[in-house]
mmCIF file of C-alpha atoms in Angstrom:
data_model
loop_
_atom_site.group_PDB
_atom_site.id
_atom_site.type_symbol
_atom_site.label_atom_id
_atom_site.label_comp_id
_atom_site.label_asym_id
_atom_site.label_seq_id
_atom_site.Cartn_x
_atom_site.Cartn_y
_atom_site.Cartn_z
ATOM 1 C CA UNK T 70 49.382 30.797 -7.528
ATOM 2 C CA UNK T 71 46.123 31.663 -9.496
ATOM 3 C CA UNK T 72 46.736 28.470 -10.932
ATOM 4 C CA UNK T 73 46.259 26.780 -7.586
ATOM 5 C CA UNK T 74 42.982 28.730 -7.231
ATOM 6 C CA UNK T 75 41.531 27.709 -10.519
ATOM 7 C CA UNK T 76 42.225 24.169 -9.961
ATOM 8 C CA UNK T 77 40.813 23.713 -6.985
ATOM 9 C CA UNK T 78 37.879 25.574 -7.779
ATOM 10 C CA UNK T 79 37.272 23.551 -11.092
ATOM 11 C CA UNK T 80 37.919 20.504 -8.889
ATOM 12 C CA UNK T 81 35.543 21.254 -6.233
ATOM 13 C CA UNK T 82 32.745 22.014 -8.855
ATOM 14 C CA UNK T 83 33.545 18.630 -10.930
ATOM 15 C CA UNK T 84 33.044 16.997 -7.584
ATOM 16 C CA UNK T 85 29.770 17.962 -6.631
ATOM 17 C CA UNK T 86 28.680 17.556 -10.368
ATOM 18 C CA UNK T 87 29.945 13.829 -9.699
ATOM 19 C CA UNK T 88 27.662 13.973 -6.574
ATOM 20 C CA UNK T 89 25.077 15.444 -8.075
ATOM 21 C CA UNK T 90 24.769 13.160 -11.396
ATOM 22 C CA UNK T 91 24.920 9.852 -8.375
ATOM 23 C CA UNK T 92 21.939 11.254 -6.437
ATOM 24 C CA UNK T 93 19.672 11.843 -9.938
ATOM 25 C CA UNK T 94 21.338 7.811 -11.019
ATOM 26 C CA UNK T 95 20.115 6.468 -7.279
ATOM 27 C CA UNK T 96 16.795 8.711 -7.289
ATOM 28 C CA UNK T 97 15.735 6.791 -10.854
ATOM 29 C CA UNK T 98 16.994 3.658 -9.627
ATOM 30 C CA UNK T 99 14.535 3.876 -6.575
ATOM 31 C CA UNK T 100 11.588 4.481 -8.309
ATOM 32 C CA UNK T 101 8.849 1.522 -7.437
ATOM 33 C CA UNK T 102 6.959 0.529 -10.358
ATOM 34 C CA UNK T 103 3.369 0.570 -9.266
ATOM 35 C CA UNK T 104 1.672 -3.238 -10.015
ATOM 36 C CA UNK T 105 -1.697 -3.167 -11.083
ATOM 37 C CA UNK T 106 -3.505 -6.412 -9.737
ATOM 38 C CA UNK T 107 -7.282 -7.663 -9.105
ATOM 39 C CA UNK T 108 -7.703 -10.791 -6.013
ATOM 40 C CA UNK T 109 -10.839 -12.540 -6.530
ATOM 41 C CA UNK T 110 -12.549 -15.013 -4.434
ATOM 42 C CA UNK T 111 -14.730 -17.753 -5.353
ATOM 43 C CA UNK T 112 -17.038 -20.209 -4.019
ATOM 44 C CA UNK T 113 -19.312 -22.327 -5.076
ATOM 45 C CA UNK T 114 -20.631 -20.702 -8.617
ATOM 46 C CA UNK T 115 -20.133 -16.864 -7.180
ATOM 47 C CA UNK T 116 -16.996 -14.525 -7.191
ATOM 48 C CA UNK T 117 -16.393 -11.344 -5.446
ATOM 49 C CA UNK T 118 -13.874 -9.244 -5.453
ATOM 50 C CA UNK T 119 -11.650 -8.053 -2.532
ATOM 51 C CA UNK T 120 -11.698 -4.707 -3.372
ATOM 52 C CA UNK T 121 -15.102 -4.515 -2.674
ATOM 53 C CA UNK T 122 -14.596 -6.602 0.341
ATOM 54 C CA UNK T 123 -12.356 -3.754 1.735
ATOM 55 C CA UNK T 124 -14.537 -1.038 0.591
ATOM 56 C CA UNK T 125 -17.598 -2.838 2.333
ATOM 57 C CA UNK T 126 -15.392 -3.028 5.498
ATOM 58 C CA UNK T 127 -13.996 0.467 5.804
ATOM 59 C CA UNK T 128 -17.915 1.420 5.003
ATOM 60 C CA UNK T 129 -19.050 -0.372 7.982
ATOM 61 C CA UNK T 130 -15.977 0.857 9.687
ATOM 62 C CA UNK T 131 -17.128 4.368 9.292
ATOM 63 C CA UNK T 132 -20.681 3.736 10.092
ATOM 64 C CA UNK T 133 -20.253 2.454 13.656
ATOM 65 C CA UNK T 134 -18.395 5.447 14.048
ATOM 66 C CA UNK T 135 -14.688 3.683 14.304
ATOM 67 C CA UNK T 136 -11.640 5.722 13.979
ATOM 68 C CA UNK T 137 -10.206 6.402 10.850
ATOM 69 C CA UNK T 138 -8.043 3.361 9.279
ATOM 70 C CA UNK T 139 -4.709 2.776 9.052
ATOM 71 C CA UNK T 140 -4.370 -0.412 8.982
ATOM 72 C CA UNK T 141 -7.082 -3.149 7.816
ATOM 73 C CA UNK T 142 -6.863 -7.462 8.630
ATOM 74 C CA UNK T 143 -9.558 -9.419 6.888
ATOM 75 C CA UNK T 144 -10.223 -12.735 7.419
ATOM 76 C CA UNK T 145 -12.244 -14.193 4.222
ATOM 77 C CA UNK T 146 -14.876 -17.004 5.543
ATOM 78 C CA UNK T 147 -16.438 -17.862 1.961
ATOM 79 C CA UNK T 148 -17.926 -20.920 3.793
ATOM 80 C CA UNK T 149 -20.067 -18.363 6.018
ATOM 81 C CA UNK T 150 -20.570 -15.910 3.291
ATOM 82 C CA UNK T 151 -18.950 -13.728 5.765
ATOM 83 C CA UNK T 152 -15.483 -11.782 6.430
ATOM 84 C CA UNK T 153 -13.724 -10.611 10.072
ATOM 85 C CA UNK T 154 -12.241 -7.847 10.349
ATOM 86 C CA UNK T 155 -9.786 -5.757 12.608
ATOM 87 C CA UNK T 156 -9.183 -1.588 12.323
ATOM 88 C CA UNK T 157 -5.942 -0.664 13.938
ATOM 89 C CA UNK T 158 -5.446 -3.446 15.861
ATOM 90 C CA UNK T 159 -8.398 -2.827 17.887
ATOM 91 C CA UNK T 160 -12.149 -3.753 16.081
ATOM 92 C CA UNK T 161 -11.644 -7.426 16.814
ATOM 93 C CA UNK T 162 -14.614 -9.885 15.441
ATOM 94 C CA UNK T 163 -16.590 -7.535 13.413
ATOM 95 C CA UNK T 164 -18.496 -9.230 10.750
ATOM 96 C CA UNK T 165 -19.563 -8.287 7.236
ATOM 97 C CA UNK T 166 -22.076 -10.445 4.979
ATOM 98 C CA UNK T 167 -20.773 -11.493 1.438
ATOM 99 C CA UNK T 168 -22.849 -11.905 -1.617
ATOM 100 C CA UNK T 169 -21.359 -14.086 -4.024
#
């Protein structure tokens, strides 16, 4: 009978060892490699970046006393020298100048 007992305990721990080497294998295999990127828009002989097109609208954002963002929409209008914006769904047809 102490057999019995020692197998099953061995088993038990060799099982959740098992378990416990699949969660570390799927936690690696999750991991999101971060992509480093730059979007640029040009017109005529300018560029800007839209980094600094975000920046410039979470700035203005702030300064007319809007809520905090969570989510951002621009709408580029290099034509106009000009981009649209919407915070949280709500800001609809604010307007920021562009400098290219």
């Amino acid at each position: 009978m102490a057999s019995r007992k020692t197998e099953g305990t061995v088993s038990k721990t060799a099982a959740s060892t098992t378990k416990k080497a699949a969660a570390k294998t799927a936690e690696k295999k999750d991991v999101k490699t971060e992509v480093k990127s730059s979007v640029y828009v040009e017109y005529g002989s300018g560029q800007i970046d839209v980094k600094n097109i975000l920046q410039d609208v979470i700035a203005a954002n702030s300064a007319e006393g809007g809520e905090a963002p969570k989510s951002v929409e621009i709408y580029i209008k290099p034509e106009e020298k000009a981009a649209y914006y919407v915070i949280n769904g709500k800001s609809e047809g604010k307007k920021i100048d562009l400098y290219f």
